N, CA and C atoms as an extended XYZ file, in Angstrom:
201
Properties=species:S:1:pos:R:3:atomname:S:1:resname:S:1:resid:I:1 pbc="F F F"
N       109.444     -141.703      170.042 N   GLU     1
C       109.602     -140.256      169.938 CA  GLU     1
C       108.842     -139.560      171.055 C   GLU     1
N       109.439     -138.535      171.610 N   PHE     2
C       108.836     -137.810      172.710 CA  PHE     2
C       108.078     -136.612      172.200 C   PHE     2
N       107.198     -136.098      173.016 N   GLU     3
C       106.383     -134.957      172.614 CA  GLU     3
C       107.151     -133.645      172.782 C   GLU     3
N       107.593     -133.059      171.696 N   ARG     4
C       108.192     -131.723      171.617 CA  ARG     4
C       109.613     -131.642      172.172 C   ARG     4
N       110.263     -132.755      172.387 N   PHE     5
C       111.671     -132.750      172.788 CA  PHE     5
C       112.298     -134.057      172.370 C   PHE     5
N       113.637     -134.106      172.385 N   LYS     6
C       114.349     -135.361      172.123 CA  LYS     6
C       115.531     -135.453      173.065 C   LYS     6
N       115.966     -136.665      173.290 N   ILE     7
C       117.125     -136.926      174.116 CA  ILE     7
C       118.345     -136.873      173.212 C   ILE     7
N       119.308     -136.059      173.575 N   CYS     8
C       120.554     -135.930      172.807 CA  CYS     8
C       121.707     -136.592      173.576 C   CYS     8
N       122.905     -136.420      173.048 N   GLU     9
C       124.045     -137.086      173.662 CA  GLU     9
C       124.301     -136.689      175.106 C   GLU     9
N       124.120     -135.380      175.423 N   ARG    10
C       124.435     -134.902      176.763 CA  ARG    10
C       123.284     -134.117      177.392 C   ARG    10
N       122.059     -134.242      176.896 N   GLY    11
C       120.947     -133.511      177.463 CA  GLY    11
C       119.669     -133.670      176.656 C   GLY    11
N       118.756     -132.753      176.877 N   ILE    12
C       117.505     -132.751      176.136 CA  ILE    12
C       117.517     -131.597      175.150 C   ILE    12
N       116.894     -131.771      174.013 N   CYS    13
C       116.798     -130.711      173.009 CA  CYS    13
C       115.335     -130.420      172.729 C   CYS    13
N       115.079     -129.136      172.535 N   PHE    14
C       113.737     -128.682      172.225 CA  PHE    14
C       113.859     -127.406      171.438 C   PHE    14
N       112.812     -126.993      170.772 N   ASN    15
C       112.851     -125.789      169.953 CA  ASN    15
C       112.964     -124.534      170.807 C   ASN    15
N       113.596     -123.546      170.261 N   SER    16
C       113.703     -122.256      170.917 CA  SER    16
C       112.310     -121.689      171.233 C   SER    16
N       112.159     -121.118      172.405 N   ASN    17
C       110.900     -120.537      172.850 CA  ASN    17
C       109.778     -121.543      173.031 C   ASN    17
N       110.108     -122.795      173.168 N   ASP    18
C       109.105     -123.860      173.341 CA  ASP    18
C       109.056     -124.270      174.811 C   ASP    18
N       108.305     -123.540      175.591 N   ALA    19
C       108.220     -123.807      177.048 CA  ALA    19
C       107.659     -125.206      177.284 C   ALA    19
N       106.698     -125.622      176.479 N   GLU    20
C       106.100     -126.953      176.688 CA  GLU    20
C       107.125     -128.054      176.391 C   GLU    20
N       107.955     -127.859      175.366 N   GLY    21
C       109.023     -128.836      175.079 CA  GLY    21
C       110.017     -128.934      176.219 C   GLY    21
N       110.402     -127.774      176.757 N   LEU    22
C       111.302     -127.757      177.907 CA  LEU    22
C       110.662     -128.449      179.094 C   LEU    22
N       109.426     -128.110      179.392 N   PHE    23
C       108.700     -128.720      180.491 CA  PHE    23
C       108.607     -130.248      180.350 C   PHE    23
N       108.223     -130.708      179.157 N   ASN    24
C       108.108     -132.152      178.920 CA  ASN    24
C       109.457     -132.854      179.082 C   ASN    24
N       110.498     -132.222      178.533 N   GLY    25
C       111.831     -132.821      178.624 CA  GLY    25
C       112.351     -132.903      180.051 C   GLY    25
N       112.147     -131.825      180.816 N   LEU    26
C       112.596     -131.838      182.201 CA  LEU    26
C       111.774     -132.830      183.047 C   LEU    26
N       110.514     -132.921      182.803 N   ASN    27
C       109.710     -133.923      183.519 CA  ASN    27
C       110.167     -135.341      183.218 C   ASN    27
N       110.445     -135.582      181.936 N   HIS    28
C       110.939     -136.927      181.570 CA  HIS    28
C       112.252     -137.210      182.252 C   HIS    28
N       113.161     -136.240      182.210 N   LEU    29
C       114.468     -136.424      182.825 CA  LEU    29
C       114.357     -136.586      184.336 C   LEU    29
N       113.492     -135.836      184.963 N   ALA    30
C       113.325     -135.931      186.438 CA  ALA    30
C       112.808     -137.314      186.857 C   ALA    30
N       112.078     -137.983      185.981 N   ALA    31
C       111.486     -139.260      186.307 CA  ALA    31
C       112.385     -140.444      185.967 C   ALA    31
N       113.528     -140.195      185.353 N   ASP    32
C       114.379     -141.274      184.877 CA  ASP    32
C       115.809     -141.152      185.446 C   ASP    32
N       116.063     -141.802      186.568 N   LYS    33
C       117.356     -141.705      187.250 CA  LYS    33
C       118.482     -142.287      186.371 C   LYS    33
N       118.246     -143.333      185.683 N   VAL    34
C       119.264     -143.910      184.818 CA  VAL    34
C       119.675     -142.926      183.738 C   VAL    34
N       118.699     -142.267      183.115 N   LEU    35
C       118.983     -141.276      182.092 CA  LEU    35
C       119.736     -140.076      182.714 C   LEU    35
N       119.336     -139.657      183.892 N   GLN    36
C       120.063     -138.571      184.566 CA  GLN    36
C       121.540     -138.914      184.728 C   GLN    36
N       121.807     -140.121      185.199 N   ASP    37
C       123.201     -140.546      185.408 CA  ASP    37
C       123.966     -140.614      184.094 C   ASP    37
N       123.322     -141.170      183.075 N   LYS    38
C       123.982     -141.317      181.770 CA  LYS    38
C       124.323     -139.950      181.171 C   LYS    38
N       123.347     -139.039      181.129 N   LEU    39
C       123.572     -137.719      180.538 CA  LEU    39
C       124.557     -136.918      181.393 C   LEU    39
N       124.448     -137.032      182.716 N   GLY    40
C       125.356     -136.340      183.608 CA  GLY    40
C       126.793     -136.781      183.408 C   GLY    40
N       127.014     -138.056      183.276 N   SER    41
C       128.369     -138.595      183.070 CA  SER    41
C       128.922     -138.115      181.741 C   SER    41
N       128.104     -138.163      180.714 N   ARG    42
C       128.567     -137.700      179.372 CA  ARG    42
C       128.883     -136.200      179.403 C   ARG    42
N       128.034     -135.428      180.037 N   GLY    43
C       128.261     -133.987      180.139 CA  GLY    43
C       129.514     -133.662      180.913 C   GLY    43
N       129.727     -134.342      182.027 N   ARG    44
C       130.927     -134.131      182.841 CA  ARG    44
C       132.187     -134.466      182.061 C   ARG    44
N       132.187     -135.591      181.365 N   ALA    45
C       133.346     -136.013      180.563 CA  ALA    45
C       133.641     -134.986      179.448 C   ALA    45
N       132.602     -134.495      178.822 N   PHE    46
C       132.779     -133.498      177.763 CA  PHE    46
C       133.387     -132.233      178.347 C   PHE    46
N       132.853     -131.733      179.443 N   ALA    47
C       133.359     -130.521      180.058 CA  ALA    47
C       134.806     -130.670      180.493 C   ALA    47
N       135.128     -131.801      181.105 N   GLN    48
C       136.480     -132.036      181.586 CA  GLN    48
C       137.477     -132.104      180.426 C   GLN    48
N       137.081     -132.708      179.325 N   SER    49
C       138.009     -132.857      178.210 CA  SER    49
C       138.109     -131.582      177.370 C   SER    49
N       137.109     -130.745      177.398 N   ASN    50
C       137.095     -129.542      176.538 CA  ASN    50
C       137.329     -128.242      177.272 C   ASN    50
N       137.141     -128.207      178.563 N   TYR    51
C       137.213     -126.945      179.307 CA  TYR    51
C       138.086     -127.011      180.579 C   TYR    51
N       138.899     -128.006      180.696 N   SER    52
C       139.732     -128.122      181.897 CA  SER    52
C       140.913     -127.176      181.836 C   SER    52
N       141.517     -126.921      182.989 N   LYS    53
C       142.700     -126.072      183.054 CA  LYS    53
C       143.833     -126.680      182.245 C   LYS    53
N       144.014     -127.977      182.335 N   SER    54
C       145.105     -128.611      181.619 CA  SER    54
C       144.922     -128.469      180.087 C   SER    54
N       143.700     -128.575      179.631 N   ARG    55
C       143.425     -128.389      178.197 CA  ARG    55
C       143.715     -126.968      177.811 C   ARG    55
N       143.298     -125.984      178.607 N   LEU    56
C       143.586     -124.591      178.325 CA  LEU    56
C       145.092     -124.337      178.235 C   LEU    56
N       145.841     -124.833      179.212 N   PHE    57
C       147.284     -124.648      179.215 CA  PHE    57
C       147.935     -125.280      177.977 C   PHE    57
N       147.459     -126.453      177.620 N   GLU    58
C       148.009     -127.123      176.430 CA  GLU    58
C       147.694     -126.331      175.171 C   GLU    58
N       146.504     -125.784      175.070 N   ASP    59
C       146.151     -124.941      173.924 CA  ASP    59
C       147.027     -123.696      173.837 C   ASP    59
N       147.312     -123.103      174.981 N   ILE    60
C       148.182     -121.912      175.024 CA  ILE    60
C       149.622     -122.307      174.610 C   ILE    60
N       150.116     -123.455      175.113 N   ARG    61
C       151.448     -123.922      174.715 CA  ARG    61
C       151.531     -124.113      173.200 C   ARG    61
N       150.517     -124.758      172.638 N   LYS    62
C       150.510     -124.973      171.185 CA  LYS    62
C       150.499     -123.646      170.411 C   LYS    62
N       149.729     -122.719      170.920 N   LEU    63
C       149.667     -121.396      170.268 CA  LEU    63
C       151.041     -120.756      170.265 C   LEU    63
N       151.734     -120.731      171.391 N   TYR    64
C       153.058     -120.144      171.469 CA  TYR    64
C       154.088     -120.870      170.631 C   TYR    64
N       153.967     -122.175      170.487 N   ARG    65
C       154.896     -122.914      169.639 CA  ARG    65
C       154.705     -122.561      168.163 C   ARG    65
N       153.469     -122.226      167.794 N   GLU    66
C       153.173     -121.871      166.405 CA  GLU    66
C       153.636     -120.437      166.071 C   GLU    66
N       153.868     -119.620      167.077 N   LEU    67
C       154.242     -118.218      166.817 CA  LEU    67
C       155.681     -118.060      166.418 C   LEU    67
């Protein structure tokens, strides 16, 4: 367990308004290249699958089909 932060699926988590938790998490992440790559890849994959143009267009098509 880390001090005032935890590693999540796509980043670091810390309590709201917890500057020390943010600082500790960022320092940990800055020192761990493997973790940077892993979280970066997961974040990129999530963004591409949930926020891409093709996904938006498909959501709009589905909406119009339902109307």
